[in-house]
Every structure is written in C-alpha cells, then in structure tokens.
Amino acid sequence: MASIFATRSGDRPVIDYATRMSSHLAGALVVFAVLQIGVVARLGGSLLMHLGIFFAIGGFAMAARGLEARWVAFAASAQPRDTLNRLFREDRAILWIASIGAPFLWVPVAMICRTLFG
C-alpha cells in the first residue's frame, strides 16, 4: 500500500496533484450546482432561467474536465515540485472563487429580465 509519508528522514512524500485536483473539482461542481439552484429558486426564476442552470452546470463541467486534463498532463511531466505546488494553489483558488461566485451572476440577469419583461 502506498503512503504519502516519507520513509526516511530526507524523503519528501509524493503528491498526486491530478487526484487532488479531481477531488477539488468534484466538490466545486457540487457547490456550484447547489448554489445555482438555490440562487435561481430564491429569485423566483422563470423557465428560461431554470434552463440556463442546465447550460451553466454543463459549461462548468466541461471547464472542469479541461482543468483535470491539465493536471493529468502536469503529473506526467517532469515539472519541479515547487512549481507544481504554486500552480496547484493558483488553480485551486480560481476554481473555488469561480464555483462560489459564478452562481450569483444570475442576480443581475434576473433584474434585467424583470425590468424588460415585467
């Protein structure tokens, strides 16, 4: 059984960034979907807005697949560990900011729709 812990005093544990990013992507997709549904339900969204949820979640899932493929490629490359750590932290921060912030983009859309269509 593989261990992430060092076996000798000078060894550094091996980090599987692709698996870690995949776990973050799964969690972020769930948070994104729940917030999408919650925001639209709170706004009393129309059928068009509910259809928009479907496309928003699909778009997020496709972007997540691209990010996951990027980290699989990084795992296969010989990038220095410090570089991978920095890139991982940056991608993780962007992912979570987008998954939490993007659902609230429905608020101005709903306000515009109410103004235009009553």
Coordinates of C-alpha atoms in Angstrom, one line a residue:
M1 CA 0.0 0.0 0.0
A2 CA 1.4 3.4 -1.0
S3 CA 2.0 6.0 1.6
I4 CA 2.2 9.8 1.3
F5 CA 4.5 9.8 4.3
A6 CA 8.3 9.9 3.9
T7 CA 10.0 6.6 4.7
R8 CA 13.4 8.1 5.5
S9 CA 14.3 11.4 7.1
G10 CA 15.3 13.1 3.8
D11 CA 12.5 11.8 1.6
R12 CA 9.7 14.0 0.5
P13 CA 6.2 12.5 0.1
V14 CA 4.9 12.1 -3.4
I15 CA 1.8 14.2 -4.0
D16 CA -0.6 13.1 -6.7
Y17 CA -1.8 16.5 -7.9
A18 CA -4.1 15.1 -10.5
T19 CA -6.1 13.1 -7.9
R20 CA -6.2 16.1 -5.5
M21 CA -7.4 18.4 -8.3
S22 CA -10.0 15.9 -9.3
S23 CA -11.4 15.8 -5.7
H24 CA -11.5 19.6 -5.6
L25 CA -13.3 19.7 -9.0
A26 CA -15.9 17.2 -7.8
G27 CA -16.6 19.3 -4.7
A28 CA -16.6 22.6 -6.6
L29 CA -19.1 21.2 -9.1
V30 CA -21.5 20.1 -6.3
V31 CA -21.2 23.6 -4.6
F32 CA -21.7 25.3 -8.0
A33 CA -24.8 23.3 -8.8
V34 CA -26.3 23.7 -5.4
L35 CA -25.7 27.5 -5.4
Q36 CA -27.1 27.7 -9.0
I37 CA -30.3 26.0 -8.0
G38 CA -30.6 28.0 -4.7
V39 CA -30.0 31.4 -6.3
V40 CA -32.4 30.8 -9.1
A41 CA -35.0 29.4 -6.8
R42 CA -34.6 32.4 -4.4
L43 CA -35.0 34.8 -7.4
G44 CA -38.2 33.1 -8.4
G45 CA -36.7 32.3 -11.8
S46 CA -38.6 31.6 -14.9
L47 CA -38.4 28.5 -17.0
L48 CA -35.7 30.2 -19.1
M49 CA -33.6 30.7 -16.0
H50 CA -34.0 27.1 -15.0
L51 CA -32.9 26.1 -18.5
G52 CA -30.0 28.4 -18.0
I53 CA -29.0 26.4 -14.9
F54 CA -28.7 23.3 -17.1
F55 CA -26.3 25.1 -19.5
A56 CA -24.3 26.7 -16.7
I57 CA -23.7 23.4 -15.0
G58 CA -22.8 21.8 -18.3
G59 CA -20.3 24.5 -19.1
F60 CA -18.8 24.3 -15.6
A61 CA -18.4 20.6 -16.0
M62 CA -16.7 20.9 -19.4
A63 CA -14.3 23.5 -18.0
A64 CA -13.6 21.2 -15.1
R65 CA -12.7 18.4 -17.5
G66 CA -10.2 20.7 -19.2
L67 CA -8.6 21.6 -15.8
E68 CA -8.5 17.9 -14.9
A69 CA -6.8 17.1 -18.2
R70 CA -4.3 19.8 -17.5
W71 CA -3.4 18.3 -14.1
V72 CA -3.1 14.8 -15.6
A73 CA -0.6 16.3 -18.1
F74 CA 1.3 18.1 -15.3
A75 CA 1.5 14.8 -13.4
A76 CA 3.1 13.1 -16.4
S77 CA 5.6 16.0 -16.8
A78 CA 8.8 16.5 -15.0
Q79 CA 7.9 19.8 -13.5
P80 CA 9.7 20.8 -10.3
R81 CA 7.6 20.2 -7.2
D82 CA 7.7 23.8 -6.1
T83 CA 6.3 24.9 -9.5
L84 CA 3.5 22.3 -9.2
N85 CA 2.7 23.5 -5.7
R86 CA 2.4 27.1 -6.8
L87 CA 0.3 26.2 -9.9
F88 CA -1.9 23.9 -7.8
R89 CA -2.6 26.6 -5.2
E90 CA -3.4 29.1 -8.0
D91 CA -5.7 26.8 -9.9
R92 CA -7.5 25.7 -6.7
A93 CA -8.1 29.3 -5.7
I94 CA -9.5 30.2 -9.1
L95 CA -11.7 27.1 -9.1
W96 CA -13.3 27.8 -5.7
I97 CA -13.7 31.5 -6.4
A98 CA -15.5 30.7 -9.7
S99 CA -17.6 27.9 -8.2
I100 CA -18.8 30.1 -5.3
G101 CA -19.1 33.5 -7.2
A102 CA -20.5 32.5 -10.6
P103 CA -23.9 31.4 -9.4
F104 CA -24.5 35.0 -8.2
L105 CA -24.2 36.2 -11.8
W106 CA -27.9 35.3 -12.1
V107 CA -28.9 38.2 -9.9
P108 CA -28.3 40.9 -12.5
V109 CA -29.7 38.7 -15.2
A110 CA -32.9 38.3 -13.2
M111 CA -33.1 42.1 -12.5
I112 CA -32.7 42.8 -16.2
C113 CA -35.3 40.3 -17.2
R114 CA -37.8 41.7 -14.7
T115 CA -37.2 45.2 -16.0
L116 CA -37.6 44.2 -19.6
F117 CA -40.4 41.7 -19.3
G118 CA -42.2 42.8 -16.2

